[in-house]
Tab-separated table of C-alpha atoms in Angstrom:
chain	number	residue	atom	x	y	z
Z	1270	MET	CA	-5.325	-4.000	-5.793
Z	1271	GLU	CA	-6.188	-7.484	-4.589
Z	1272	SER	CA	-5.421	-8.819	-1.130
Z	1273	GLY	CA	-2.271	-10.939	-1.201
Z	1274	TYR	CA	-0.487	-8.686	-3.715
Z	1275	THR	CA	3.213	-9.310	-3.017
Z	1276	VAL	CA	6.406	-7.364	-3.606
Z	1277	ALA	CA	7.266	-9.964	-6.256
Z	1278	ASP	CA	3.957	-9.192	-7.975
Z	1279	MET	CA	4.754	-5.476	-7.837
Z	1280	ALA	CA	8.187	-6.133	-9.324
Z	1281	GLU	CA	6.718	-8.114	-12.223
Z	1282	ASP	CA	4.106	-5.433	-12.913
Z	1283	THR	CA	6.810	-2.752	-12.859
Z	1284	THR	CA	9.041	-4.804	-15.151
Z	1285	GLU	CA	6.189	-5.255	-17.596
Z	1286	ALA	CA	5.535	-1.506	-17.559
Z	1287	ILE	CA	9.216	-0.718	-18.189
Z	1288	LYS	CA	9.396	-3.113	-21.116
Z	1289	SER	CA	6.069	-1.972	-22.558
Z	1290	ILE	CA	7.421	1.533	-23.147
Z	1291	GLY	CA	10.538	0.223	-24.871
Z	1292	ILE	CA	13.136	0.571	-22.110
Z	1293	GLU	CA	15.683	-2.230	-22.372
Z	1294	ASN	CA	18.184	-1.062	-19.769
Z	1295	ALA	CA	17.282	1.208	-16.855
Z	1296	ASP	CA	19.005	2.836	-13.922
Z	1297	ILE	CA	16.539	2.287	-11.093
Z	1298	LEU	CA	15.994	4.206	-7.860
Z	1299	GLY	CA	13.769	2.523	-5.275
Z	1300	CYS	CA	12.825	4.172	-1.979
Z	1301	SER	CA	11.292	2.276	0.958
Z	1302	GLN	CA	8.955	-0.377	-0.490
Z	1303	GLY	CA	10.105	0.801	-3.901
Z	1304	GLY	CA	13.576	-0.369	-2.874
Z	1305	MET	CA	12.225	-3.834	-2.152
Z	1306	ILE	CA	10.599	-3.853	-5.577
Z	1307	ALA	CA	13.837	-2.668	-7.200
Z	1308	GLU	CA	15.815	-5.454	-5.490
Z	1309	VAL	CA	13.499	-8.096	-6.947
Z	1310	ILE	CA	13.651	-6.550	-10.426
Z	1311	ALA	CA	17.471	-6.497	-10.310
Z	1312	MET	CA	17.556	-10.151	-9.193
Z	1313	ASP	CA	14.927	-11.516	-11.574
Z	1314	HIS	CA	15.708	-9.328	-14.599
Z	1315	PRO	CA	19.439	-8.462	-14.367
Z	1316	ALA	CA	19.730	-7.500	-18.031
Z	1317	LEU	CA	17.101	-4.801	-17.499
Z	1318	VAL	CA	19.015	-2.956	-14.747
Z	1319	GLY	CA	22.145	-0.933	-15.460
Z	1320	LYS	CA	22.644	0.688	-12.043
Z	1321	LEU	CA	20.648	0.458	-8.867
Z	1322	VAL	CA	20.011	2.899	-6.005
Z	1323	LEU	CA	18.261	1.567	-2.900
Z	1324	ALA	CA	17.117	4.144	-0.354
Z	1325	SER	CA	15.607	3.628	3.107
Z	1326	THR	CA	14.950	-0.047	2.466
Z	1327	LEU	CA	15.959	-3.532	3.545
Z	1328	ALA	CA	16.386	-7.075	2.287
Z	1329	ARG	CA	14.513	-8.763	5.117
Z	1330	ALA	CA	12.278	-7.728	7.960
Z	1331	ASN	CA	13.749	-7.017	11.386
Z	1332	ALA	CA	12.491	-5.998	14.821
Z	1333	VAL	CA	12.218	-2.305	13.871
Z	1334	SER	CA	10.293	-2.950	10.668
Z	1335	ASP	CA	8.056	-5.562	12.281
Z	1336	GLU	CA	7.062	-3.112	14.998
Z	1337	ALA	CA	6.259	-0.356	12.474
Z	1338	PHE	CA	4.398	-2.619	10.055
Z	1339	ASP	CA	2.372	-4.292	12.809
Z	1340	ALA	CA	1.296	-0.905	14.158
Z	1341	TRP	CA	0.261	0.279	10.683
Z	1342	LEU	CA	-1.634	-2.921	9.955
Z	1343	ALA	CA	-3.596	-2.624	13.194
Z	1344	LEU	CA	-4.416	1.055	12.681
Z	1345	SER	CA	-5.419	0.641	9.031
Z	1346	GLU	CA	-7.540	-2.412	9.831
Z	1347	ASN	CA	-9.342	-0.402	12.519
Z	1348	GLY	CA	-9.889	2.435	10.045
Z	1349	ASP	CA	-8.275	4.955	12.387
Z	1350	ARG	CA	-6.870	7.205	9.691
Z	1351	ARG	CA	-5.901	10.042	12.034
Z	1352	ALA	CA	-3.889	7.812	14.376
Z	1353	LEU	CA	-2.392	5.990	11.378
Z	1354	ASN	CA	-1.302	9.196	9.646
Z	1355	ARG	CA	0.149	10.522	12.896
Z	1356	ASP	CA	2.095	7.320	13.471
Z	1357	ILE	CA	3.396	7.280	9.898
Z	1358	THR	CA	4.528	10.895	10.190
Z	1359	GLN	CA	6.360	10.290	13.454
Z	1360	ARG	CA	8.141	7.199	12.175
Z	1361	VAL	CA	8.983	8.508	8.708
Z	1362	TYR	CA	10.156	12.070	9.380
Z	1363	SER	CA	12.577	13.635	11.841
Z	1364	ALA	CA	11.217	15.792	14.649
Z	1365	GLU	CA	12.798	18.858	13.041
Z	1366	TYR	CA	11.071	18.201	9.720
Z	1367	ILE	CA	7.716	17.627	11.402
Z	1368	GLU	CA	8.062	20.904	13.294
Z	1369	LYS	CA	8.998	22.753	10.119
Z	1370	TYR	CA	5.920	21.490	8.257
Z	1371	LYS	CA	3.526	21.031	11.191
Z	1372	MET	CA	0.686	22.890	9.476
Z	1373	LEU	CA	0.879	20.605	6.457
Z	1374	PHE	CA	1.086	17.474	8.593
Z	1375	ALA	CA	-1.963	18.621	10.589
Z	1376	VAL	CA	-3.961	18.736	7.357
Z	1377	MET	CA	-2.536	15.442	6.089
Z	1378	GLU	CA	-3.471	13.758	9.360
Z	1379	GLN	CA	-7.123	13.941	8.381
Z	1380	SER	CA	-6.691	12.454	4.901
Z	1381	GLY	CA	-7.414	8.932	3.705
Z	1382	THR	CA	-10.505	7.298	2.252
Z	1383	PRO	CA	-11.612	3.774	3.210
Z	1384	GLU	CA	-10.336	2.567	-0.175
Z	1385	GLU	CA	-6.932	4.178	0.422
Z	1386	LEU	CA	-6.734	2.529	3.848
Z	1387	ARG	CA	-7.555	-0.842	2.270
Z	1388	ARG	CA	-4.821	-0.406	-0.338
Z	1389	PHE	CA	-2.335	0.770	2.279
Z	1390	HIS	CA	-3.077	-2.323	4.371
Z	1391	ILE	CA	-2.314	-4.593	1.401
Z	1392	LEU	CA	0.950	-2.768	0.693
Z	1393	VAL	CA	2.103	-3.048	4.308
Z	1394	GLU	CA	1.182	-6.741	4.409
Z	1395	ALA	CA	3.503	-7.246	1.432
Z	1396	CYS	CA	6.356	-5.591	3.319
Z	1397	ARG	CA	5.700	-7.559	6.499
Z	1398	GLY	CA	6.912	-10.887	5.130
Z	1399	PHE	CA	9.549	-9.589	2.726
Z	1400	ASP	CA	12.826	-11.548	2.717
Z	1401	VAL	CA	15.260	-11.748	-0.199
Z	1402	TYR	CA	18.431	-11.623	1.879
Z	1403	ASP	CA	19.744	-14.995	0.701
Z	1404	LYS	CA	19.039	-14.104	-2.938
Z	1405	LEU	CA	20.918	-10.789	-3.018
Z	1406	GLY	CA	23.840	-12.460	-4.792
Z	1407	GLY	CA	21.654	-12.268	-7.884
Z	1408	ILE	CA	22.175	-8.495	-7.966
Z	1409	THR	CA	25.265	-7.948	-10.091
Z	1410	CYS	CA	24.915	-4.333	-11.224
Z	1411	PRO	CA	26.641	-1.362	-9.518
Z	1412	THR	CA	24.545	-0.493	-6.468
Z	1413	LEU	CA	24.323	2.403	-4.027
Z	1414	VAL	CA	22.512	2.063	-0.698
Z	1415	ILE	CA	21.340	5.226	1.096
Z	1416	GLY	CA	19.735	5.544	4.503
Z	1417	SER	CA	19.592	7.326	7.820
Z	1418	GLU	CA	20.912	6.251	11.202
Z	1419	LYS	CA	17.614	7.275	12.791
Z	1420	ASP	CA	15.339	5.342	10.423
Z	1421	GLN	CA	12.357	4.146	12.483
Z	1422	VAL	CA	10.772	2.084	9.710
Z	1423	VAL	CA	13.507	-0.249	8.444
Z	1424	GLY	CA	16.123	0.541	11.079
Z	1425	LYS	CA	19.802	1.303	10.671
Z	1426	LYS	CA	20.484	-2.449	10.790
Z	1427	GLY	CA	18.223	-3.106	7.812
Z	1428	ILE	CA	20.084	-0.536	5.736
Z	1429	THR	CA	23.632	-1.514	6.740
Z	1430	GLU	CA	22.845	-5.227	6.460
Z	1431	LEU	CA	21.604	-4.701	2.901
Z	1432	ALA	CA	24.703	-2.746	1.886
Z	1433	GLY	CA	27.009	-5.255	3.564
Z	1434	ARG	CA	25.408	-8.228	1.866
Z	1435	LEU	CA	25.616	-6.518	-1.521
Z	1436	GLY	CA	29.131	-5.210	-0.925
Z	1437	SER	CA	27.830	-1.911	-2.226
Z	1438	GLN	CA	28.638	1.709	-1.575
Z	1439	LEU	CA	26.744	3.022	1.466
Z	1440	ILE	CA	25.717	6.571	2.349
Z	1441	LEU	CA	24.354	6.747	5.881
Z	1442	TYR	CA	23.024	10.146	6.937
Z	1443	GLU	CA	22.712	11.415	10.485
Z	1444	GLY	CA	19.787	13.486	11.740
Z	1445	TYR	CA	17.148	12.519	9.203
Z	1446	GLY	CA	14.286	10.029	9.341
Z	1447	HIS	CA	13.159	7.234	7.043
Z	1448	ALA	CA	12.246	9.837	4.428
Z	1449	VAL	CA	15.854	10.912	3.991
Z	1450	TYR	CA	14.883	11.216	0.312
Z	1451	ASP	CA	12.672	14.192	1.312
Z	1452	GLU	CA	14.892	15.660	4.000
Z	1453	ALA	CA	18.546	15.507	2.908
Z	1454	PRO	CA	19.285	18.507	0.648
Z	1455	ASP	CA	22.027	16.686	-1.277
Z	1456	PHE	CA	20.176	13.388	-1.709
Z	1457	HIS	CA	19.555	13.768	-5.448
Z	1458	ARG	CA	23.034	15.144	-6.124
Z	1459	LYS	CA	24.662	12.101	-4.519
Z	1460	ILE	CA	22.523	9.794	-6.645
Z	1461	LEU	CA	23.404	11.647	-9.843
Z	1462	GLU	CA	27.104	11.473	-8.925
Z	1463	PHE	CA	26.827	7.718	-8.444
Z	1464	LEU	CA	24.941	7.209	-11.708
Z	1465	LYS	CA	27.521	9.283	-13.560
Z	1466	ASN	CA	30.642	7.745	-12.041
Z	1467	ALA	CA	29.796	4.136	-11.111
């Protein structure tokens, strides 16, 4: 992964991969940065996307996301994997989830090679300047936006702003963190219901 790799680049690479395996129309779920990628695919390749689910993501950076991304960029640049992993855990998961899996998180806190830190830094840099808010009118497929009120990565505003701009259905959970896709027990069921009925 080269420095300067953008969300638009990721979207084009993903589109190429989808087409290369013969998929002509896909229902796409994108979580976090994956949601940003999915937005760009739906805007730039509308014929490729049947239905779209965007979880824990945003259309443009805000104060909450800037604060999180800046912290992660500084920690990854310094190579402080333990502090970085701890910060990610605290921002991404609810306190209850962290307590439930504290042994696992303690082990994960020590993970991360220099190459993984370099790649992570590039991915966060791509998020830092992301802004497709004024282009969201290019998304014409049925869309569901899912998030959590306590999201400390993209913020509640980022999620509700995205849904409002799209005029899409919104599911906003209480009590979960950014990784509502890991925490909410009915997350997948709600997505399947949308894909079936939209």
